[in-house]
mmCIF file of C-alpha atoms in Angstrom:
data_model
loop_
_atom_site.group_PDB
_atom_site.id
_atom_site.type_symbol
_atom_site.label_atom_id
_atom_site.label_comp_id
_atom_site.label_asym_id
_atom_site.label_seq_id
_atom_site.Cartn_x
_atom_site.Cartn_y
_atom_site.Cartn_z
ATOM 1 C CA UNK A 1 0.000 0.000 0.000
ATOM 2 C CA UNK A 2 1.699 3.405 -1.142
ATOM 3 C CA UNK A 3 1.465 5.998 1.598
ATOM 4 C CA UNK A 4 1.420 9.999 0.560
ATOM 5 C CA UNK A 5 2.109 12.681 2.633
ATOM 6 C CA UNK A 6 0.766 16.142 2.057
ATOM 7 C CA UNK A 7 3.663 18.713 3.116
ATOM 8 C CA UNK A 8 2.586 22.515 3.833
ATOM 9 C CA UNK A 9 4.242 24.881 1.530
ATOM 10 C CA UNK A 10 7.171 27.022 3.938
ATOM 11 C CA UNK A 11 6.349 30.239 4.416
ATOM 12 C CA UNK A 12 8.868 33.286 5.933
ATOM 13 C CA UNK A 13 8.432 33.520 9.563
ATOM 14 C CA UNK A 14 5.903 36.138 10.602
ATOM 15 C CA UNK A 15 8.023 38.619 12.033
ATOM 16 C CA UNK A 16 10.515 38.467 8.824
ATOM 17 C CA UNK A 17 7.391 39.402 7.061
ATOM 18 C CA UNK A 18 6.290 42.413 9.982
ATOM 19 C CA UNK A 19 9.837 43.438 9.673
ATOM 20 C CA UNK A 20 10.067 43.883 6.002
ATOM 21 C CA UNK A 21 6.799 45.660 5.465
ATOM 22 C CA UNK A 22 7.566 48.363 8.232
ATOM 23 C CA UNK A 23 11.048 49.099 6.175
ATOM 24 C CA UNK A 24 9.089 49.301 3.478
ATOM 25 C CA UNK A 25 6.832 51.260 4.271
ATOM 26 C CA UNK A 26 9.175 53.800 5.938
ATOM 27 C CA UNK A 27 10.773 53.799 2.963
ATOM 28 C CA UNK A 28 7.665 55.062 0.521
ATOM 29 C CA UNK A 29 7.597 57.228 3.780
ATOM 30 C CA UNK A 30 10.668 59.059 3.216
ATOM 31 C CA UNK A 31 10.363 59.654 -0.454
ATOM 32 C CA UNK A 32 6.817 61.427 0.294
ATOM 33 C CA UNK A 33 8.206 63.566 2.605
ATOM 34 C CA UNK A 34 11.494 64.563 0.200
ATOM 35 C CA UNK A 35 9.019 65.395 -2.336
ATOM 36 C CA UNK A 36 6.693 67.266 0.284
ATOM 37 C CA UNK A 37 7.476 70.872 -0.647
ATOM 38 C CA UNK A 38 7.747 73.047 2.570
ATOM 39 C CA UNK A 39 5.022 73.822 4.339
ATOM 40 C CA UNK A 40 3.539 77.612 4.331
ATOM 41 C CA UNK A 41 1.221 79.088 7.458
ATOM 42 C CA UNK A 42 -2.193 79.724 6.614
ATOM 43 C CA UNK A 43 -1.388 83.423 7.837
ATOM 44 C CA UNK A 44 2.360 83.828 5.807
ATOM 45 C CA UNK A 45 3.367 85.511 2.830
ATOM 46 C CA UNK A 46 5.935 84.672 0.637
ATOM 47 C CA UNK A 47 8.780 87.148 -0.486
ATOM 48 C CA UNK A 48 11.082 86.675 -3.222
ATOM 49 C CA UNK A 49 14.245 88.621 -3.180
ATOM 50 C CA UNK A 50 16.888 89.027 -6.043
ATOM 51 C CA UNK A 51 20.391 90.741 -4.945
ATOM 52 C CA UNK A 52 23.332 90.761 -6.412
ATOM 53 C CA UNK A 53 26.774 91.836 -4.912
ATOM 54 C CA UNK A 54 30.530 92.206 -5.982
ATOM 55 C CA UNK A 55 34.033 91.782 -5.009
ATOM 56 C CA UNK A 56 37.052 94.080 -6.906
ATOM 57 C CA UNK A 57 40.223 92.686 -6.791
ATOM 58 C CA UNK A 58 43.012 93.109 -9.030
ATOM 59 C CA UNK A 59 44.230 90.650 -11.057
ATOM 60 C CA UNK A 60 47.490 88.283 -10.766
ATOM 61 C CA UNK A 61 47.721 86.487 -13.752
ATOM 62 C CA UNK A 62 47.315 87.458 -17.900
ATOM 63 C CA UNK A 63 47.030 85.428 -21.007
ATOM 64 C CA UNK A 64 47.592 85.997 -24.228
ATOM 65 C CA UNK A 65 48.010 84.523 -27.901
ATOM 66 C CA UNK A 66 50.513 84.665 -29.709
ATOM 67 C CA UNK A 67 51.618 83.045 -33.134
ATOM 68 C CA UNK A 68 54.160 83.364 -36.078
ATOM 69 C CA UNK A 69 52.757 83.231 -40.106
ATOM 70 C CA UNK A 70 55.683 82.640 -42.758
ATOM 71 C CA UNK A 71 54.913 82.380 -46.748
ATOM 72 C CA UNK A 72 56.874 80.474 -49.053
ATOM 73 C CA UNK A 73 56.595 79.210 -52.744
ATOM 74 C CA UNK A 74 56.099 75.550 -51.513
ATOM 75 C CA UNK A 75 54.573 74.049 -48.583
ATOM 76 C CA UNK A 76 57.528 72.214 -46.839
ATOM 77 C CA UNK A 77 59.410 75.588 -47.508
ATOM 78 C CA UNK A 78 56.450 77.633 -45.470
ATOM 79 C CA UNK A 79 56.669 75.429 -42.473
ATOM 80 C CA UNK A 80 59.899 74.594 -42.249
ATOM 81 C CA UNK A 81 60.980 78.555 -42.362
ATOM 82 C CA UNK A 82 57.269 78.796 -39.572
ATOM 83 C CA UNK A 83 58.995 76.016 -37.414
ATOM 84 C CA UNK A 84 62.588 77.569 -37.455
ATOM 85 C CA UNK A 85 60.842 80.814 -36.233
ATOM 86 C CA UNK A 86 58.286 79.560 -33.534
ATOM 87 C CA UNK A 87 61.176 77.474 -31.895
ATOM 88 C CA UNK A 88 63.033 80.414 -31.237
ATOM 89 C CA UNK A 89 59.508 82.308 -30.243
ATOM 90 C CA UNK A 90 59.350 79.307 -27.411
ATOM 91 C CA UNK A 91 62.493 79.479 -26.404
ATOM 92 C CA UNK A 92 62.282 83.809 -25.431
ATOM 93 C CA UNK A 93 59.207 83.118 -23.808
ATOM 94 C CA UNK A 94 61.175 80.353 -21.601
ATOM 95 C CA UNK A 95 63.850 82.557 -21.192
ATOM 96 C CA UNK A 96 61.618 85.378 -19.535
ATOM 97 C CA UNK A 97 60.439 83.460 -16.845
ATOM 98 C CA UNK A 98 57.581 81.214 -18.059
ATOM 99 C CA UNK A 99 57.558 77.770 -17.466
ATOM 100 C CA UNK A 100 56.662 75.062 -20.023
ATOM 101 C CA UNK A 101 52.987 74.047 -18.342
ATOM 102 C CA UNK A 102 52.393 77.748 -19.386
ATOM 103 C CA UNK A 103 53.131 77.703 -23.130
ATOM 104 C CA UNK A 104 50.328 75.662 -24.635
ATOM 105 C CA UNK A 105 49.851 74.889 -28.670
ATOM 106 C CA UNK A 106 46.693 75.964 -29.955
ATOM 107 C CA UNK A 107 47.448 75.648 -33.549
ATOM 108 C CA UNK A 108 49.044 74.552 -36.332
ATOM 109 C CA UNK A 109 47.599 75.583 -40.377
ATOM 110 C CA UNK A 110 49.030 75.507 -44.032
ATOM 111 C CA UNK A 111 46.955 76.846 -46.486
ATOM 112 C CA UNK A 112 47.287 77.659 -50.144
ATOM 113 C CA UNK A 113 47.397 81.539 -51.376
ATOM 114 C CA UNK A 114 45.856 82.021 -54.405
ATOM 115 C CA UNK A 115 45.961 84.287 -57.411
ATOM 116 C CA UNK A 116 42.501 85.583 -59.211
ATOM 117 C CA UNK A 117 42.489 86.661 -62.011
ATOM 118 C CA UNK A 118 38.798 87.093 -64.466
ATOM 119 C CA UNK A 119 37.879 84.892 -66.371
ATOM 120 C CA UNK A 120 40.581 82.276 -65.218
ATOM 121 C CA UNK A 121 40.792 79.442 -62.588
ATOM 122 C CA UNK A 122 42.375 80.682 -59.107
ATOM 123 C CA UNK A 123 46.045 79.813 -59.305
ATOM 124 C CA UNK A 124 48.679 78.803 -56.174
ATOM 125 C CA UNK A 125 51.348 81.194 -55.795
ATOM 126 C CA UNK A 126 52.438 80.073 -52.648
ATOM 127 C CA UNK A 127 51.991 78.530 -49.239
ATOM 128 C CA UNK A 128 51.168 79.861 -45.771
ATOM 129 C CA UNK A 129 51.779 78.459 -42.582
ATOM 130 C CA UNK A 130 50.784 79.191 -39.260
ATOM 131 C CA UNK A 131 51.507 78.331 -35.491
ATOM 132 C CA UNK A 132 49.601 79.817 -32.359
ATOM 133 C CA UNK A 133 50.592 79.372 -28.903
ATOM 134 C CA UNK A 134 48.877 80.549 -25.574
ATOM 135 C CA UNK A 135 50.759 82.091 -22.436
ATOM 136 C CA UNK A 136 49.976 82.133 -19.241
ATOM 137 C CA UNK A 137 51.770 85.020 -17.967
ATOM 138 C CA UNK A 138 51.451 84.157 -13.358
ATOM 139 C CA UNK A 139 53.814 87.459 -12.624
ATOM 140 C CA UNK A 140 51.972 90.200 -14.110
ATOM 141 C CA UNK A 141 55.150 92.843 -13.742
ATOM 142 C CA UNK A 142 57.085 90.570 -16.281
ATOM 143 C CA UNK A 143 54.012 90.514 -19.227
ATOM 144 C CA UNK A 144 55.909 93.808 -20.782
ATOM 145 C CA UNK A 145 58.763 91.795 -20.556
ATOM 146 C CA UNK A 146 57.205 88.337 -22.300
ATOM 147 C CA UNK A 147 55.641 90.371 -24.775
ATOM 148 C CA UNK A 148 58.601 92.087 -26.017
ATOM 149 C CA UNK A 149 61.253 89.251 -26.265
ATOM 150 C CA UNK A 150 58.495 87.139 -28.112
ATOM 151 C CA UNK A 151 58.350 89.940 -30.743
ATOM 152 C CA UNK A 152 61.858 90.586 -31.025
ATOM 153 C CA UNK A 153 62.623 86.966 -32.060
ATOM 154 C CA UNK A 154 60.307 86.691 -35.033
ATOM 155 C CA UNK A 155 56.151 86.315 -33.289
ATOM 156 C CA UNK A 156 54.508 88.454 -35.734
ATOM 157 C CA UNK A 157 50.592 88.044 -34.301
ATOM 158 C CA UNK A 158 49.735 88.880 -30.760
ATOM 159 C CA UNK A 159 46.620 88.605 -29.226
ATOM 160 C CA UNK A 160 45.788 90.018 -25.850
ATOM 161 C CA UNK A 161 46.270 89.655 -22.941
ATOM 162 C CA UNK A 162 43.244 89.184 -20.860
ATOM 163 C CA UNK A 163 43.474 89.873 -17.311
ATOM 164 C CA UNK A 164 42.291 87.219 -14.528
ATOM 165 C CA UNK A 165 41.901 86.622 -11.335
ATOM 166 C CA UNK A 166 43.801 82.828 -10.426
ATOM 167 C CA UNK A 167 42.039 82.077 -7.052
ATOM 168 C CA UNK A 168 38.954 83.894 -7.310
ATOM 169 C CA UNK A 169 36.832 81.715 -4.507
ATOM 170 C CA UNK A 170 37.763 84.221 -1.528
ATOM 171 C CA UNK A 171 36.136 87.138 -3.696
ATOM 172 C CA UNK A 172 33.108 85.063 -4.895
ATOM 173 C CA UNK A 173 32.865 84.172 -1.347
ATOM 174 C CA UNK A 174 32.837 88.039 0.150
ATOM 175 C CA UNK A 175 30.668 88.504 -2.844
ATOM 176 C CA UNK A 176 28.174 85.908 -1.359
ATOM 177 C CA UNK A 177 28.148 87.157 2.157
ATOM 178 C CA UNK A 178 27.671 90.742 0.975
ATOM 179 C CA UNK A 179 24.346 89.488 -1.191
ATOM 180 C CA UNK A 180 23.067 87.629 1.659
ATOM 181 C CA UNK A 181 23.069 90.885 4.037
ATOM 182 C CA UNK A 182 21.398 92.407 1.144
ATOM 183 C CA UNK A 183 18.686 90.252 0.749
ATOM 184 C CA UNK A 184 18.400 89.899 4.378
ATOM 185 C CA UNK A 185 18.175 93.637 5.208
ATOM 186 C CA UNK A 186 14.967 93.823 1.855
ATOM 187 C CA UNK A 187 13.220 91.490 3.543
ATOM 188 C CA UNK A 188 13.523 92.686 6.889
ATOM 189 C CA UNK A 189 12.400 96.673 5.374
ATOM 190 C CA UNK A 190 9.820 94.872 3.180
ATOM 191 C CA UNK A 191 8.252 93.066 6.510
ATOM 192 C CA UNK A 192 8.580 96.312 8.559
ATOM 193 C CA UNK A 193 6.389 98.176 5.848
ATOM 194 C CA UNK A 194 3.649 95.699 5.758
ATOM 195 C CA UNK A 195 3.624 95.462 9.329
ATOM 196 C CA UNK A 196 4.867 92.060 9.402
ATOM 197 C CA UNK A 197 8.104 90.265 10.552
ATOM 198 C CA UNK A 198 10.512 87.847 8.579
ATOM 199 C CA UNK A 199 9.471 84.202 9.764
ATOM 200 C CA UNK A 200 12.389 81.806 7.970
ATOM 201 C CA UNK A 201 14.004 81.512 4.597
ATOM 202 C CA UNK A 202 11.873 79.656 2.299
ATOM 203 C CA UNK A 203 14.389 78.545 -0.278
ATOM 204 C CA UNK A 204 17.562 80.187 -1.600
ATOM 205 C CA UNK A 205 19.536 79.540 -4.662
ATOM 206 C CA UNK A 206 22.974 81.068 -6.223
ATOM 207 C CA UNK A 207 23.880 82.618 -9.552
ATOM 208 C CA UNK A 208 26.332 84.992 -10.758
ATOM 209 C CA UNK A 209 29.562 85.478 -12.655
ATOM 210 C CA UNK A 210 33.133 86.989 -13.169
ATOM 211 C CA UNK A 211 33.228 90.457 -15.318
ATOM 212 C CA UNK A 212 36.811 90.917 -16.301
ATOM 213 C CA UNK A 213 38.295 94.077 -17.318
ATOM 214 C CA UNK A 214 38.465 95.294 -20.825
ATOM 215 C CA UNK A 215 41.272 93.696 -22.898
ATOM 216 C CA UNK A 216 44.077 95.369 -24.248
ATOM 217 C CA UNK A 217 44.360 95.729 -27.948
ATOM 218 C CA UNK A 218 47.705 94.467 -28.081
ATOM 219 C CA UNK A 219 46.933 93.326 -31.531
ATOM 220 C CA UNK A 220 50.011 93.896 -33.471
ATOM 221 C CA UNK A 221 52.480 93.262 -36.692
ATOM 222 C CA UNK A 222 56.232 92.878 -35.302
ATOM 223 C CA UNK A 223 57.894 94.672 -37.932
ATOM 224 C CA UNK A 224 56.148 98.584 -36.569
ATOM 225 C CA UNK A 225 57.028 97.718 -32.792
ATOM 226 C CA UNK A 226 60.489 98.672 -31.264
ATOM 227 C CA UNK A 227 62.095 96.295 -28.523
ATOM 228 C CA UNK A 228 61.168 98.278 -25.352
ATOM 229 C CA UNK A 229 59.267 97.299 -21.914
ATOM 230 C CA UNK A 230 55.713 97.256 -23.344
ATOM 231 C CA UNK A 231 53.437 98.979 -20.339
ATOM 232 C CA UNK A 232 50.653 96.560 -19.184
ATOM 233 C CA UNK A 233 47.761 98.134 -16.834
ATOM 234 C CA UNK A 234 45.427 95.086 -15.394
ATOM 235 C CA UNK A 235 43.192 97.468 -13.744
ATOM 236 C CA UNK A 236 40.819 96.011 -11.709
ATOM 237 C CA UNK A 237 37.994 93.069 -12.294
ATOM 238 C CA UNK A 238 34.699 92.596 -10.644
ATOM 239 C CA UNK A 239 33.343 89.501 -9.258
ATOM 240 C CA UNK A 240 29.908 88.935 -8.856
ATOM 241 C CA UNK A 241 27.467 86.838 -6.552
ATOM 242 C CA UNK A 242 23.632 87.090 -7.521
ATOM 243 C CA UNK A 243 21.216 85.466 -5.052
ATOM 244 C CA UNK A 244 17.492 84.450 -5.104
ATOM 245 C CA UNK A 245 15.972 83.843 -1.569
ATOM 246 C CA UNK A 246 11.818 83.383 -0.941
ATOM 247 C CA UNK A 247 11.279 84.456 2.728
ATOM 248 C CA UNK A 248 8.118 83.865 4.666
ATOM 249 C CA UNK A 249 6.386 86.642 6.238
ATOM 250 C CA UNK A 250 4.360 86.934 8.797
ATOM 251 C CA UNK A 251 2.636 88.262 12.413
#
C-alpha cells in the first residue's frame, strides 16, 4: 500500500514578514516627505528677493596669444621657415620666466594663397603656414617683458592679454556674504512696511559670474614695434554673486 504525505508549503516567519513591510513602508515614507514641498502658514506671505553683490580685486595672472605666419613658394618651404621661427619664439618666452605648463599649442595651419584673375581658374602662388601658442603670464610685472622678447625673435601676431583673477573663490565668497546681508536687510524693510516680521528663509539659490576688465588691444604686426618694456595696466575686475531667496512673512 503506497502511503502519501501532504507537506505545507514554507512560508517566511511572521516577524521576517512584519519586519520587512515596516522598512518598506518607511521607505515610501521618506520619499513622500522629500518630495513634500515646505510647508507655508495659513497666515504667511511669501517674499522673493533678487540681490546681487561684488568683489574688486586686481588681477594676478594674464594670457595671451601669440603666433608666427611665414609664406613660401612651396609648402615644406612655409613650415619649415614657420617652425625655425616659432622654436626660437618658445624658447624667449622660456627665457623670460615662463615655465613650459604655461606655453600651450593651440594651432598649427598651411593653407594655399591664391591668385585671381577674371575669367581664369584661381592659381597657387604660394603657401602659408601658421603656429599659435597661448601664455599664461602668473607674474603680471614681467608681461611687458614676455611680450617684447616674443616679438623681437620673429612672433609676428599677438593677441591680448586678458586679465584674470587665479584664485577667485575668496572674492566670490565676500561677494556671497555681501548678497546675503542684502537680501536679508529687503526682507527685513519689506516686513517692517507691511507690518509684518521675517518668519524663515523659504528657499535660496545662487547665480552669478566673473566680469573681467576690458582687454588690451595688443593686436600687433612685429615689424612697426620697437624692442622696449611694453606697459601693461590690469586694472581692476569685478566679481559677482547674484542670489534668489523666498522668505516667509508673517505676524
Amino acid at each position: 500500500m503506497e502511503t502519501h504525505m501532504l507537506r505545507r508549503p514554507r512560508t517566511l516567519p511572521r516577524l521576517l514578514i512584519i519586519a520587512f513591510t515596516t522598512v518598506f513602508a518607511s521607505g515610501l515614507a521618506m520619499t513622500a516627505s522629500a518630495q513634500t514641498p515646505p510647508t507655508i502658514a495659513n497666515d504667511g506671505t511669501l517674499l522673493s528677493i533678487s540681490a546681487e553683490a561684488r568683489a574688486i580685486r586686481i588681477p594676478d595672472i594674464a594670457t595671451l596669444s601669440t603666433g608666427v605666419v611665414t609664406q613660401a613658394t612651396d609648402a615644406n618651404a612655409a613650415l619649415r621657415q614657420n617652425t625655425e621661427q616659432m622654436t626660437k619664439v618658445v624658447a624667449a618666452i622660456k627665457a623670460a620666466g615662463i615655465a613650459e605648463r604655461d606655453v600651450q599649442t593651440t594651432g598649427i595651419s598651411i593653407n594655399p594663397q591664391y591668385r585671381y584673375a577674371e575669367n581664369q581658374p584661381p592659381a597657387i602662388i604660394g603657401y602659408q603656414a601658421s603656429n599659435t601658442l597661448n601664455v599664461k603670464v602668473r607674474d603680471i610685472a614681467k608681461l611687458g617683458k614676455v611680450l617684447d622678447a616674443m616679438v623681437a625673435v620673429g612672433a609676428n601676431q599677438v593677441n591680448g592679454p586678458n586679465f584674470e583673477i587665479d584664485n577667485p573663490e575668496d572674492a566670490y565668497d565676500e561677494a556671497r556674504l555681501a548678497a546675503i546681508k542684502k537680501a536679508q536687510h529687503r526682507a527685513e524693510l519689506y516686513a517692517k512696511a507691511l507690518g509684518l516680521r521675517v518668519r524663515r528663509v523659504v528657499s535660496i539659490n545662487e547665480g552669478g559670474g566673473y566680469t573681467p576688465p576690458t582687454p588690451m588691444p595688443v593686436m600687433m604686426r612685429a615689424a612697426a614695434m620697437e624692442v622696449a618694456d611694453t606697459p601693461m595696466s590690469p586694472g581692476e575686475s569685478s566679481l559677482s554673486a547674484t542670489i534668489n531667496v523666498v522668505f516667509e512673512l508673517g505676524r
